[in-house]
mmCIF file of C-alpha atoms in Angstrom:
data_model
loop_
_atom_site.group_PDB
_atom_site.id
_atom_site.type_symbol
_atom_site.label_atom_id
_atom_site.label_comp_id
_atom_site.label_asym_id
_atom_site.label_seq_id
_atom_site.Cartn_x
_atom_site.Cartn_y
_atom_site.Cartn_z
ATOM 1 C CA ASP T 1 20.746 -2.324 -0.871
ATOM 2 C CA GLU T 2 20.900 0.591 1.618
ATOM 3 C CA VAL T 3 24.630 0.092 2.173
ATOM 4 C CA ASP T 4 24.971 3.545 3.723
ATOM 5 C CA LYS T 5 22.873 2.452 6.722
ATOM 6 C CA SER T 6 25.862 0.560 8.092
ATOM 7 C CA THR T 7 28.078 2.442 10.535
ATOM 8 C CA ASP T 8 31.138 0.654 9.161
ATOM 9 C CA ASN T 9 31.019 -0.019 5.456
ATOM 10 C CA GLN T 10 34.743 0.155 4.727
ATOM 11 C CA LEU T 11 34.813 -3.478 3.620
ATOM 12 C CA PHE T 12 32.090 -2.726 1.101
ATOM 13 C CA LEU T 13 34.004 0.295 -0.180
ATOM 14 C CA ASN T 14 37.147 -1.818 -0.574
ATOM 15 C CA PHE T 15 35.077 -4.301 -2.557
ATOM 16 C CA LEU T 16 33.759 -1.552 -4.850
ATOM 17 C CA GLY T 17 37.306 -0.268 -5.342
ATOM 18 C CA MET T 18 38.463 -3.755 -6.306
ATOM 19 C CA LEU T 19 35.607 -4.077 -8.813
ATOM 20 C CA ARG T 20 36.576 -0.739 -10.313
ATOM 21 C CA ASN T 21 40.169 -1.853 -10.808
ATOM 22 C CA LYS T 22 39.015 -5.105 -12.412
ATOM 23 C CA TYR T 23 36.748 -3.190 -14.759
ATOM 24 C CA LEU T 24 39.465 -0.732 -15.807
ATOM 25 C CA ASP T 25 41.964 -3.589 -16.320
ATOM 26 C CA ARG T 26 39.658 -5.678 -18.500
ATOM 27 C CA ASP T 27 41.280 -4.609 -21.801
ATOM 28 C CA VAL T 28 44.847 -4.458 -20.514
ATOM 29 C CA LYS T 29 44.787 -8.022 -19.181
ATOM 30 C CA GLY T 30 42.873 -9.462 -22.125
ATOM 31 C CA MET T 31 39.736 -10.317 -20.185
ATOM 32 C CA THR T 32 36.990 -11.597 -22.459
ATOM 33 C CA SER T 33 34.138 -10.746 -20.095
ATOM 34 C CA THR T 34 33.364 -8.825 -16.935
ATOM 35 C CA PHE T 35 30.363 -7.765 -14.886
ATOM 36 C CA HIS T 36 27.998 -5.292 -16.497
ATOM 37 C CA SER T 37 27.224 -2.929 -13.620
ATOM 38 C CA VAL T 38 27.049 -2.382 -9.871
ATOM 39 C CA ILE T 39 23.780 -0.871 -8.683
ATOM 40 C CA LEU T 40 23.387 0.821 -5.298
ATOM 41 C CA ALA T 41 19.710 0.608 -4.334
ATOM 42 C CA GLY T 42 18.034 2.668 -1.617
ATOM 43 C CA VAL T 43 21.075 4.833 -0.859
ATOM 44 C CA TYR T 44 20.223 8.074 0.946
ATOM 45 C CA ASP T 45 23.087 9.966 -0.625
ATOM 46 C CA VAL T 46 26.227 8.731 -2.340
ATOM 47 C CA LYS T 47 28.110 11.413 -0.401
ATOM 48 C CA ASN T 48 27.497 9.397 2.771
ATOM 49 C CA LEU T 49 29.777 6.730 1.363
ATOM 50 C CA LYS T 50 32.298 9.131 -0.114
ATOM 51 C CA ILE T 51 32.870 10.781 3.246
ATOM 52 C CA LYS T 52 33.830 7.456 4.816
ATOM 53 C CA LEU T 53 36.654 6.783 2.359
ATOM 54 C CA ARG T 54 40.003 6.912 4.136
ATOM 55 C CA PRO T 55 42.093 9.912 3.071
ATOM 56 C CA ASP T 56 45.190 7.971 1.934
ATOM 57 C CA GLU T 57 46.316 7.822 -1.684
ATOM 58 C CA GLU T 58 45.452 4.170 -2.312
ATOM 59 C CA ARG T 59 41.882 4.601 -1.159
ATOM 60 C CA LYS T 60 41.469 7.752 -3.220
ATOM 61 C CA TYR T 61 42.770 6.003 -6.289
ATOM 62 C CA ASN T 62 40.398 3.108 -5.721
ATOM 63 C CA SER T 63 37.386 5.349 -5.248
ATOM 64 C CA PRO T 64 34.594 4.071 -7.503
ATOM 65 C CA TRP T 65 32.739 7.371 -7.702
ATOM 66 C CA ASN T 66 34.520 8.786 -10.739
ATOM 67 C CA ILE T 67 32.808 6.141 -12.891
ATOM 68 C CA ALA T 68 29.465 6.273 -11.077
ATOM 69 C CA ALA T 69 26.268 7.242 -12.890
ATOM 70 C CA ASP T 70 22.635 7.563 -11.894
ATOM 71 C CA PHE T 71 20.563 4.462 -12.657
ATOM 72 C CA ASN T 72 17.303 5.633 -14.197
ATOM 73 C CA VAL T 73 15.952 2.399 -15.695
ATOM 74 C CA ASP T 74 12.334 1.584 -14.801
ATOM 75 C CA MET T 75 12.674 -1.605 -12.735
ATOM 76 C CA THR T 76 8.936 -2.249 -12.352
ATOM 77 C CA PHE T 77 7.218 -5.086 -14.192
ATOM 78 C CA HIS T 78 4.359 -4.064 -16.461
ATOM 79 C CA PRO T 79 1.497 -6.499 -17.189
ATOM 80 C CA ASP T 80 3.013 -7.669 -20.495
ATOM 81 C CA GLU T 81 6.279 -8.441 -18.694
ATOM 82 C CA ILE T 82 4.420 -10.352 -15.976
ATOM 83 C CA ILE T 83 2.714 -12.363 -18.736
ATOM 84 C CA THR T 84 6.170 -13.319 -20.043
ATOM 85 C CA MET T 85 7.007 -14.770 -16.619
ATOM 86 C CA LEU T 86 3.676 -16.590 -16.471
ATOM 87 C CA ASN T 87 4.228 -18.006 -19.977
ATOM 88 C CA GLU T 88 7.437 -19.669 -18.818
ATOM 89 C CA TYR T 89 5.705 -21.012 -15.717
ATOM 90 C CA GLU T 90 2.722 -22.268 -17.708
ATOM 91 C CA ALA T 91 5.003 -24.081 -20.154
ATOM 92 C CA ASP T 92 6.268 -26.168 -17.226
ATOM 93 C CA TYR T 93 3.116 -26.662 -15.134
ATOM 94 C CA HIS T 94 0.141 -26.401 -17.541
ATOM 95 C CA THR T 95 -2.276 -24.938 -14.971
ATOM 96 C CA GLY T 96 -4.684 -23.507 -17.539
ATOM 97 C CA MET T 97 -4.610 -20.063 -15.910
ATOM 98 C CA ASP T 98 -5.919 -16.970 -17.670
ATOM 99 C CA LYS T 99 -2.487 -15.355 -17.980
ATOM 100 C CA GLU T 100 -3.679 -11.924 -19.090
ATOM 101 C CA PHE T 101 -6.208 -11.704 -16.251
ATOM 102 C CA ILE T 102 -3.726 -12.922 -13.615
ATOM 103 C CA SER T 103 -0.988 -10.556 -14.800
ATOM 104 C CA ASN T 104 -3.370 -7.588 -14.552
ATOM 105 C CA GLU T 105 -4.582 -8.753 -11.139
ATOM 106 C CA ILE T 106 -1.008 -9.024 -9.834
ATOM 107 C CA TYR T 107 -0.202 -5.608 -11.297
ATOM 108 C CA LYS T 108 -3.303 -4.112 -9.648
ATOM 109 C CA TYR T 109 -1.929 -4.885 -6.188
ATOM 110 C CA THR T 110 1.801 -4.422 -6.829
ATOM 111 C CA SER T 111 2.088 -1.733 -9.544
ATOM 112 C CA GLY T 112 4.863 -3.997 -10.828
ATOM 113 C CA TYR T 113 7.113 -3.751 -7.747
ATOM 114 C CA PRO T 114 9.536 -6.636 -8.519
ATOM 115 C CA PHE T 115 9.729 -8.216 -5.064
ATOM 116 C CA LEU T 116 5.954 -8.111 -4.597
ATOM 117 C CA VAL T 117 5.304 -9.601 -8.050
ATOM 118 C CA SER T 118 7.719 -12.449 -7.360
ATOM 119 C CA LYS T 119 6.416 -13.002 -3.836
ATOM 120 C CA ILE T 120 2.788 -13.311 -4.965
ATOM 121 C CA CYS T 121 3.801 -15.846 -7.613
ATOM 122 C CA GLU T 122 5.913 -17.786 -5.107
ATOM 123 C CA LEU T 123 3.087 -17.936 -2.551
ATOM 124 C CA ILE T 124 0.533 -19.098 -5.117
ATOM 125 C CA ASP T 125 2.918 -21.785 -6.331
ATOM 126 C CA ARG T 126 4.168 -23.049 -2.958
ATOM 127 C CA LYS T 127 1.553 -22.178 -0.354
ATOM 128 C CA LEU T 128 -1.768 -21.924 -2.196
ATOM 129 C CA GLU T 129 -1.767 -25.129 -4.235
ATOM 130 C CA LYS T 130 -1.191 -23.297 -7.514
ATOM 131 C CA ASP T 131 -4.480 -21.414 -7.265
ATOM 132 C CA TRP T 132 -3.876 -19.106 -10.234
ATOM 133 C CA SER T 133 -7.166 -17.243 -9.900
ATOM 134 C CA GLU T 134 -8.400 -13.906 -8.591
ATOM 135 C CA ARG T 135 -8.955 -15.537 -5.202
ATOM 136 C CA GLY T 136 -5.450 -17.014 -5.262
ATOM 137 C CA VAL T 137 -3.879 -13.598 -5.858
ATOM 138 C CA GLN T 138 -5.969 -12.099 -3.043
ATOM 139 C CA GLU T 139 -4.990 -14.921 -0.680
ATOM 140 C CA ALA T 140 -1.306 -14.323 -1.466
ATOM 141 C CA VAL T 141 -1.717 -10.612 -0.719
ATOM 142 C CA LYS T 142 -3.481 -11.489 2.536
ATOM 143 C CA LEU T 143 -0.642 -13.804 3.592
ATOM 144 C CA MET T 144 1.836 -10.973 3.129
ATOM 145 C CA LEU T 145 -0.217 -8.262 4.828
ATOM 146 C CA ASN T 146 -1.194 -10.411 7.814
ATOM 147 C CA ASN T 147 2.485 -11.162 8.429
ATOM 148 C CA THR T 148 1.944 -14.863 7.792
ATOM 149 C CA GLU T 149 4.869 -14.473 5.407
ATOM 150 C CA PRO T 150 7.215 -11.953 7.105
ATOM 151 C CA ASN T 151 9.822 -10.265 4.932
ATOM 152 C CA THR T 152 12.596 -7.733 5.374
ATOM 153 C CA LEU T 153 11.023 -5.299 2.883
ATOM 154 C CA PHE T 154 8.013 -4.652 5.113
ATOM 155 C CA LYS T 155 10.248 -4.415 8.183
ATOM 156 C CA SER T 156 12.394 -1.844 6.398
ATOM 157 C CA ILE T 157 9.326 0.279 5.564
ATOM 158 C CA GLY T 158 8.250 0.176 9.218
ATOM 159 C CA GLN T 159 11.720 1.176 10.394
ATOM 160 C CA ASN T 160 11.856 4.074 7.956
ATOM 161 C CA LEU T 161 8.534 5.364 9.323
ATOM 162 C CA LEU T 162 9.599 4.926 12.950
ATOM 163 C CA ASN T 163 13.065 6.420 12.589
ATOM 164 C CA ASN T 164 12.125 9.695 10.911
ATOM 165 C CA LYS T 165 9.278 11.717 12.428
ATOM 166 C CA ASP T 166 9.103 14.188 9.543
ATOM 167 C CA PHE T 167 8.863 11.379 7.010
ATOM 168 C CA ASN T 168 6.314 9.615 9.221
ATOM 169 C CA ASP T 169 4.139 12.738 9.308
ATOM 170 C CA PHE T 170 4.511 13.165 5.547
ATOM 171 C CA MET T 171 3.390 9.604 4.804
ATOM 172 C CA ARG T 172 0.480 9.902 7.218
ATOM 173 C CA SER T 173 -0.745 13.006 5.409
ATOM 174 C CA VAL T 174 -0.425 11.274 2.020
ATOM 175 C CA SER T 175 -2.312 8.183 3.198
ATOM 176 C CA PHE T 176 -4.886 8.977 5.880
ATOM 177 C CA ASP T 177 -5.351 12.664 5.184
ATOM 178 C CA SER T 178 -5.475 12.132 1.392
ATOM 179 C CA LYS T 179 -3.331 15.219 0.838
ATOM 180 C CA GLU T 180 -1.950 15.785 -2.622
ATOM 181 C CA TYR T 181 1.598 17.024 -3.067
ATOM 182 C CA PRO T 182 3.036 18.151 -6.405
ATOM 183 C CA PHE T 183 6.399 16.664 -7.279
ATOM 184 C CA SER T 184 9.447 18.665 -6.256
ATOM 185 C CA ALA T 185 12.948 17.425 -7.031
ATOM 186 C CA ILE T 186 14.374 19.206 -3.990
ATOM 187 C CA ASP T 187 11.766 18.318 -1.359
ATOM 188 C CA PRO T 188 13.565 16.126 1.228
ATOM 189 C CA MET T 189 10.476 14.070 2.157
ATOM 190 C CA ILE T 190 9.614 13.298 -1.462
ATOM 191 C CA GLU T 191 13.257 12.438 -2.107
ATOM 192 C CA LEU T 192 13.246 10.038 0.850
ATOM 193 C CA GLY T 193 10.004 8.405 -0.265
ATOM 194 C CA LEU T 194 11.417 7.837 -3.750
ATOM 195 C CA THR T 195 14.693 6.531 -2.332
ATOM 196 C CA PHE T 196 12.804 3.993 -0.232
ATOM 197 C CA SER T 197 10.518 3.254 -3.241
ATOM 198 C CA ILE T 198 7.509 3.791 -0.964
ATOM 199 C CA ILE T 199 6.068 6.486 -3.213
ATOM 200 C CA LYS T 200 5.954 7.143 -6.936
ATOM 201 C CA ILE T 201 5.125 10.168 -9.054
ATOM 202 C CA GLU T 202 1.966 9.977 -11.177
ATOM 203 C CA ASN T 203 0.776 12.942 -13.221
ATOM 204 C CA ASN T 204 3.342 15.025 -11.337
ATOM 205 C CA LYS T 205 1.739 14.138 -7.975
ATOM 206 C CA VAL T 206 2.934 12.017 -5.066
ATOM 207 C CA ARG T 207 1.262 8.608 -4.742
ATOM 208 C CA ILE T 208 1.987 5.597 -2.535
ATOM 209 C CA HIS T 209 3.719 3.137 -4.836
ATOM 210 C CA ASN T 210 1.167 0.302 -4.779
ATOM 211 C CA LEU T 211 -1.938 -1.030 -3.022
ATOM 212 C CA ILE T 212 0.053 -3.450 -0.860
ATOM 213 C CA PHE T 213 2.292 -0.668 0.476
ATOM 214 C CA GLU T 214 -0.772 1.516 0.984
ATOM 215 C CA ASP T 215 -2.520 -1.171 3.029
ATOM 216 C CA LEU T 216 0.676 -1.841 4.977
ATOM 217 C CA ILE T 217 1.017 1.847 5.848
ATOM 218 C CA TYR T 218 -2.673 2.174 6.753
ATOM 219 C CA ASN T 219 -2.308 -0.791 9.106
ATOM 220 C CA PHE T 220 0.789 0.788 10.646
ATOM 221 C CA TYR T 221 -1.140 3.918 11.621
ATOM 222 C CA VAL T 222 -4.321 2.062 12.579
ATOM 223 C CA LEU T 223 -2.442 -0.163 15.043
ATOM 224 C CA GLU T 224 -0.645 2.909 16.376
ATOM 225 C CA GLU T 225 -4.023 4.506 17.142
ATOM 226 C CA LEU T 226 -5.498 1.296 18.597
ATOM 227 C CA ARG T 227 -2.582 1.091 21.025
ATOM 228 C CA GLY T 228 -3.150 4.710 21.987
ATOM 229 C CA LYS T 229 -6.214 6.901 22.297
ATOM 230 C CA TYR T 230 -8.701 4.731 20.369
ATOM 231 C CA THR T 231 -8.593 1.617 22.533
ATOM 232 C CA SER T 232 -12.414 1.664 22.759
ATOM 233 C CA LEU T 233 -12.520 0.795 19.042
ATOM 234 C CA ARG T 234 -10.973 -2.637 19.567
ATOM 235 C CA GLN T 235 -13.577 -5.210 18.688
ATOM 236 C CA ASN T 236 -14.195 -8.901 19.288
ATOM 237 C CA SER T 237 -14.424 -10.152 15.723
ATOM 238 C CA SER T 238 -16.512 -13.230 16.570
ATOM 239 C CA VAL T 239 -19.748 -11.241 16.996
ATOM 240 C CA TYR T 240 -19.521 -9.984 13.399
ATOM 241 C CA ILE T 241 -18.747 -13.325 11.755
ATOM 242 C CA GLN T 242 -21.257 -16.109 11.189
ATOM 243 C CA ASN T 243 -20.275 -19.375 9.495
ATOM 244 C CA GLY T 244 -17.082 -17.772 8.242
ATOM 245 C CA LYS T 245 -18.949 -14.871 6.613
ATOM 246 C CA LEU T 246 -18.640 -11.229 7.603
ATOM 247 C CA ASN T 247 -21.902 -9.470 8.516
ATOM 248 C CA MET T 248 -21.017 -6.073 7.088
ATOM 249 C CA PRO T 249 -24.393 -4.393 7.814
ATOM 250 C CA TYR T 250 -23.954 -5.288 11.490
ATOM 251 C CA VAL T 251 -20.381 -3.940 11.434
ATOM 252 C CA ILE T 252 -21.626 -0.574 10.152
ATOM 253 C CA GLU T 253 -24.578 -0.513 12.541
ATOM 254 C CA CYS T 254 -22.308 -1.106 15.553
ATOM 255 C CA PHE T 255 -19.801 1.473 14.333
ATOM 256 C CA GLN T 256 -22.555 4.073 14.038
ATOM 257 C CA SER T 257 -23.742 3.300 17.563
ATOM 258 C CA LEU T 258 -20.217 3.453 18.998
ATOM 259 C CA ILE T 259 -19.388 6.809 17.405
ATOM 260 C CA ARG T 260 -22.660 8.354 18.584
ATOM 261 C CA ASN T 261 -22.106 7.144 22.138
ATOM 262 C CA GLU T 262 -18.347 7.463 22.565
ATOM 263 C CA TYR T 263 -17.395 10.393 20.343
ATOM 264 C CA ARG T 264 -20.500 12.598 20.252
ATOM 265 C CA LYS T 265 -18.740 15.277 22.332
ATOM 266 C CA MET T 266 -15.880 15.626 19.864
ATOM 267 C CA ASP T 267 -15.866 18.796 17.773
ATOM 268 C CA ASN T 268 -16.894 18.668 14.131
ATOM 269 C CA GLU T 269 -13.416 19.488 12.839
ATOM 270 C CA PHE T 270 -12.002 16.480 14.713
ATOM 271 C CA LEU T 271 -14.659 14.115 13.375
ATOM 272 C CA GLU T 272 -14.308 15.365 9.812
ATOM 273 C CA ARG T 273 -10.558 14.895 9.980
ATOM 274 C CA GLN T 274 -10.605 11.570 11.823
ATOM 275 C CA GLY T 275 -13.899 9.923 10.825
ATOM 276 C CA ARG T 276 -12.395 7.597 8.241
ATOM 277 C CA LEU T 277 -9.498 6.768 10.547
ATOM 278 C CA LEU T 278 -11.998 5.794 13.256
ATOM 279 C CA PHE T 279 -13.774 3.454 10.848
ATOM 280 C CA LEU T 280 -10.527 1.768 9.811
ATOM 281 C CA CYS T 281 -9.535 1.414 13.478
ATOM 282 C CA PHE T 282 -12.914 -0.218 14.112
ATOM 283 C CA LEU T 283 -12.681 -2.518 11.085
ATOM 284 C CA LYS T 284 -9.052 -3.652 11.391
ATOM 285 C CA PRO T 285 -9.431 -5.991 14.431
ATOM 286 C CA ILE T 286 -12.535 -7.549 12.865
ATOM 287 C CA VAL T 287 -10.940 -8.589 9.555
ATOM 288 C CA ASN T 288 -7.409 -9.094 10.873
ATOM 289 C CA GLY T 289 -5.955 -12.514 10.135
ATOM 290 C CA THR T 290 -8.822 -13.645 7.912
ATOM 291 C CA GLY T 291 -9.296 -10.800 5.462
ATOM 292 C CA PHE T 292 -7.776 -7.532 4.347
ATOM 293 C CA TYR T 293 -8.850 -4.187 2.923
ATOM 294 C CA TYR T 294 -7.432 -1.570 0.625
ATOM 295 C CA VAL T 295 -8.361 1.899 -0.566
ATOM 296 C CA GLU T 296 -8.973 2.445 -4.270
ATOM 297 C CA PRO T 297 -6.467 5.205 -5.194
ATOM 298 C CA GLU T 298 -8.696 6.604 -7.961
ATOM 299 C CA THR T 299 -11.537 7.267 -5.511
ATOM 300 C CA ARG T 300 -9.585 8.856 -2.691
ATOM 301 C CA ASP T 301 -9.864 12.578 -2.197
ATOM 302 C CA GLY T 302 -10.651 14.983 0.627
ATOM 303 C CA GLY T 303 -14.337 14.080 0.729
ATOM 304 C CA ARG T 304 -14.552 10.505 -0.510
ATOM 305 C CA MET T 305 -12.827 7.174 -0.019
ATOM 306 C CA ASP T 306 -13.793 3.796 -1.485
ATOM 307 C CA LEU T 307 -12.725 0.906 0.704
ATOM 308 C CA VAL T 308 -12.637 -2.643 -0.673
ATOM 309 C CA VAL T 309 -12.789 -5.376 1.985
ATOM 310 C CA SER T 310 -11.929 -8.965 1.070
ATOM 311 C CA PHE T 311 -13.159 -11.540 3.591
ATOM 312 C CA GLY T 312 -14.147 -15.196 3.374
ATOM 313 C CA GLY T 313 -14.194 -15.219 -0.418
ATOM 314 C CA GLU T 314 -16.484 -12.166 -0.570
ATOM 315 C CA GLU T 315 -15.818 -8.554 -1.481
ATOM 316 C CA PHE T 316 -17.453 -5.580 0.203
ATOM 317 C CA VAL T 317 -17.232 -2.081 -1.255
ATOM 318 C CA ILE T 318 -17.728 0.710 1.281
ATOM 319 C CA GLU T 319 -17.808 4.341 0.257
ATOM 320 C CA LEU T 320 -16.836 6.686 3.085
ATOM 321 C CA LYS T 321 -18.002 10.261 2.509
ATOM 322 C CA ILE T 322 -18.200 13.565 4.294
ATOM 323 C CA TRP T 323 -21.630 15.222 4.129
ATOM 324 C CA ARG T 324 -21.581 18.086 1.611
ATOM 325 C CA GLY T 325 -25.325 18.425 0.994
ATOM 326 C CA GLU T 326 -28.165 16.476 -0.601
ATOM 327 C CA LYS T 327 -26.801 16.910 -4.134
ATOM 328 C CA TYR T 328 -23.461 15.332 -3.247
ATOM 329 C CA GLU T 329 -25.211 12.572 -1.317
ATOM 330 C CA VAL T 330 -27.072 11.549 -4.473
ATOM 331 C CA GLU T 331 -23.813 11.756 -6.425
ATOM 332 C CA GLY T 332 -22.300 9.403 -3.864
ATOM 333 C CA LYS T 333 -24.912 6.769 -4.643
ATOM 334 C CA VAL T 334 -24.360 7.233 -8.376
ATOM 335 C CA GLN T 335 -20.588 6.843 -7.954
ATOM 336 C CA LEU T 336 -20.983 3.791 -5.739
ATOM 337 C CA ALA T 337 -23.462 2.127 -8.113
ATOM 338 C CA GLU T 338 -21.113 2.699 -11.058
ATOM 339 C CA TYR T 339 -18.171 1.317 -9.112
ATOM 340 C CA LEU T 340 -20.175 -1.766 -8.102
ATOM 341 C CA LYS T 341 -20.865 -2.408 -11.796
ATOM 342 C CA THR T 342 -17.146 -2.393 -12.591
ATOM 343 C CA ARG T 343 -16.579 -5.053 -9.928
ATOM 344 C CA GLY T 344 -19.614 -7.160 -10.798
ATOM 345 C CA LEU T 345 -21.233 -6.651 -7.380
ATOM 346 C CA ASN T 346 -24.906 -6.086 -6.582
ATOM 347 C CA GLU T 347 -24.552 -4.653 -3.075
ATOM 348 C CA GLY T 348 -22.489 -1.844 -1.596
ATOM 349 C CA TYR T 349 -22.252 0.294 1.518
ATOM 350 C CA LEU T 350 -22.353 4.064 1.935
ATOM 351 C CA VAL T 351 -21.160 5.581 5.218
ATOM 352 C CA THR T 352 -21.569 9.355 5.428
ATOM 353 C CA PHE T 353 -20.079 11.462 8.203
ATOM 354 C CA SER T 354 -22.397 14.400 8.902
ATOM 355 C CA PHE T 355 -21.246 17.283 11.086
ATOM 356 C CA LEU T 356 -24.127 19.738 10.735
ATOM 357 C CA LYS T 357 -25.825 20.433 14.047
ATOM 358 C CA ASN T 358 -29.106 21.468 12.437
ATOM 359 C CA LYS T 359 -29.336 18.550 10.005
ATOM 360 C CA THR T 360 -31.884 15.819 10.608
ATOM 361 C CA VAL T 361 -29.766 12.695 10.773
ATOM 362 C CA GLN T 362 -31.005 9.372 9.480
ATOM 363 C CA GLU T 363 -31.447 7.444 12.727
ATOM 364 C CA GLU T 364 -30.817 3.893 11.548
ATOM 365 C CA PRO T 365 -28.908 2.434 8.597
ATOM 366 C CA GLU T 366 -31.168 1.174 5.827
ATOM 367 C CA TRP T 367 -31.097 -0.583 2.470
ATOM 368 C CA VAL T 368 -31.963 1.595 -0.528
ATOM 369 C CA GLU T 369 -32.146 0.826 -4.250
ATOM 370 C CA HIS T 370 -30.218 2.840 -6.811
ATOM 371 C CA ASP T 371 -29.733 2.029 -10.483
ATOM 372 C CA GLY T 372 -30.336 -1.673 -9.925
ATOM 373 C CA LYS T 373 -27.938 -1.897 -6.970
ATOM 374 C CA ARG T 374 -28.717 -2.356 -3.271
ATOM 375 C CA ILE T 375 -26.918 0.160 -1.080
ATOM 376 C CA TYR T 376 -26.760 -0.019 2.710
ATOM 377 C CA GLU T 377 -26.705 3.611 3.808
ATOM 378 C CA ALA T 378 -25.652 4.913 7.219
ATOM 379 C CA VAL T 379 -25.277 8.534 8.335
ATOM 380 C CA ILE T 380 -23.032 9.209 11.316
#
């Protein structure tokens, strides 16, 4: 894994050369079995390793590259493959879990990324008292994202963002700015993202690989902003939590008040570009350590973002929108009500960023009814 990151990988190259010789000698020496393959994962460019081969005859002869081939097998686990794993587990432990539901729930957060699938299962089994339920999966995700269970994969993603400014800017535009990029086989940033397995290509467009990575990357940029120019957004979480429950209406009310007081002098272009970032910066310290949030990929575009917050056993769905007129405001309520139905929730939250100087702004957030759902609406 990422062997070309090492400044001195000659020992590894010698090892590959030895494996090559063993493989080529398997018939000559009457070997009945040998290894099947050697896979280099996360390698920037095989040429990086080729260049470091010593130029003497023995090393050239032992070079493994003349039998190298691209490895194009899909390594992700699909729900039916996750069920196979759960079947084996259930045969041993008899938990009575709904295997189809749990496999889909795990896939929802991981998109089948092998390490993440295995880690969620391990945490449920060892740390969460075999809670094979929707809540158990969410708790496992929370343990990972809140760094309660540190791992080298997340550290590697952080290092890749820190060590390459161009790639950092690219990932920020994909995540926070919701920019869509068509796939290009020769784009260096897309190539890097695929090499690191941080992104994937869906319908010929760049997407962050899974919800866990997306939340991890959001948190990376949110904390970066909280350490910098948005220090005023740091909040004392205790005022928003009563008896272990999050008072989401009060969170939104205080956010509205803060933006009006602290950022009213900012230009409209800034607020339109940064409004959702400001809300995430405000929310992160409040839910940190006890809950987590993620953005629904299907609902994210330039004017809309659906945020799902999990806290204290409850789910809150918040639709963040940019004001585009009364017609689109009504559509926002329709979309939110439909989304609430899919999640079996009766209440949701609609936060609209309005940048029109001549528009009469709704002064205070209020509860409204739409299609049988209660929606807490705030205009900022």
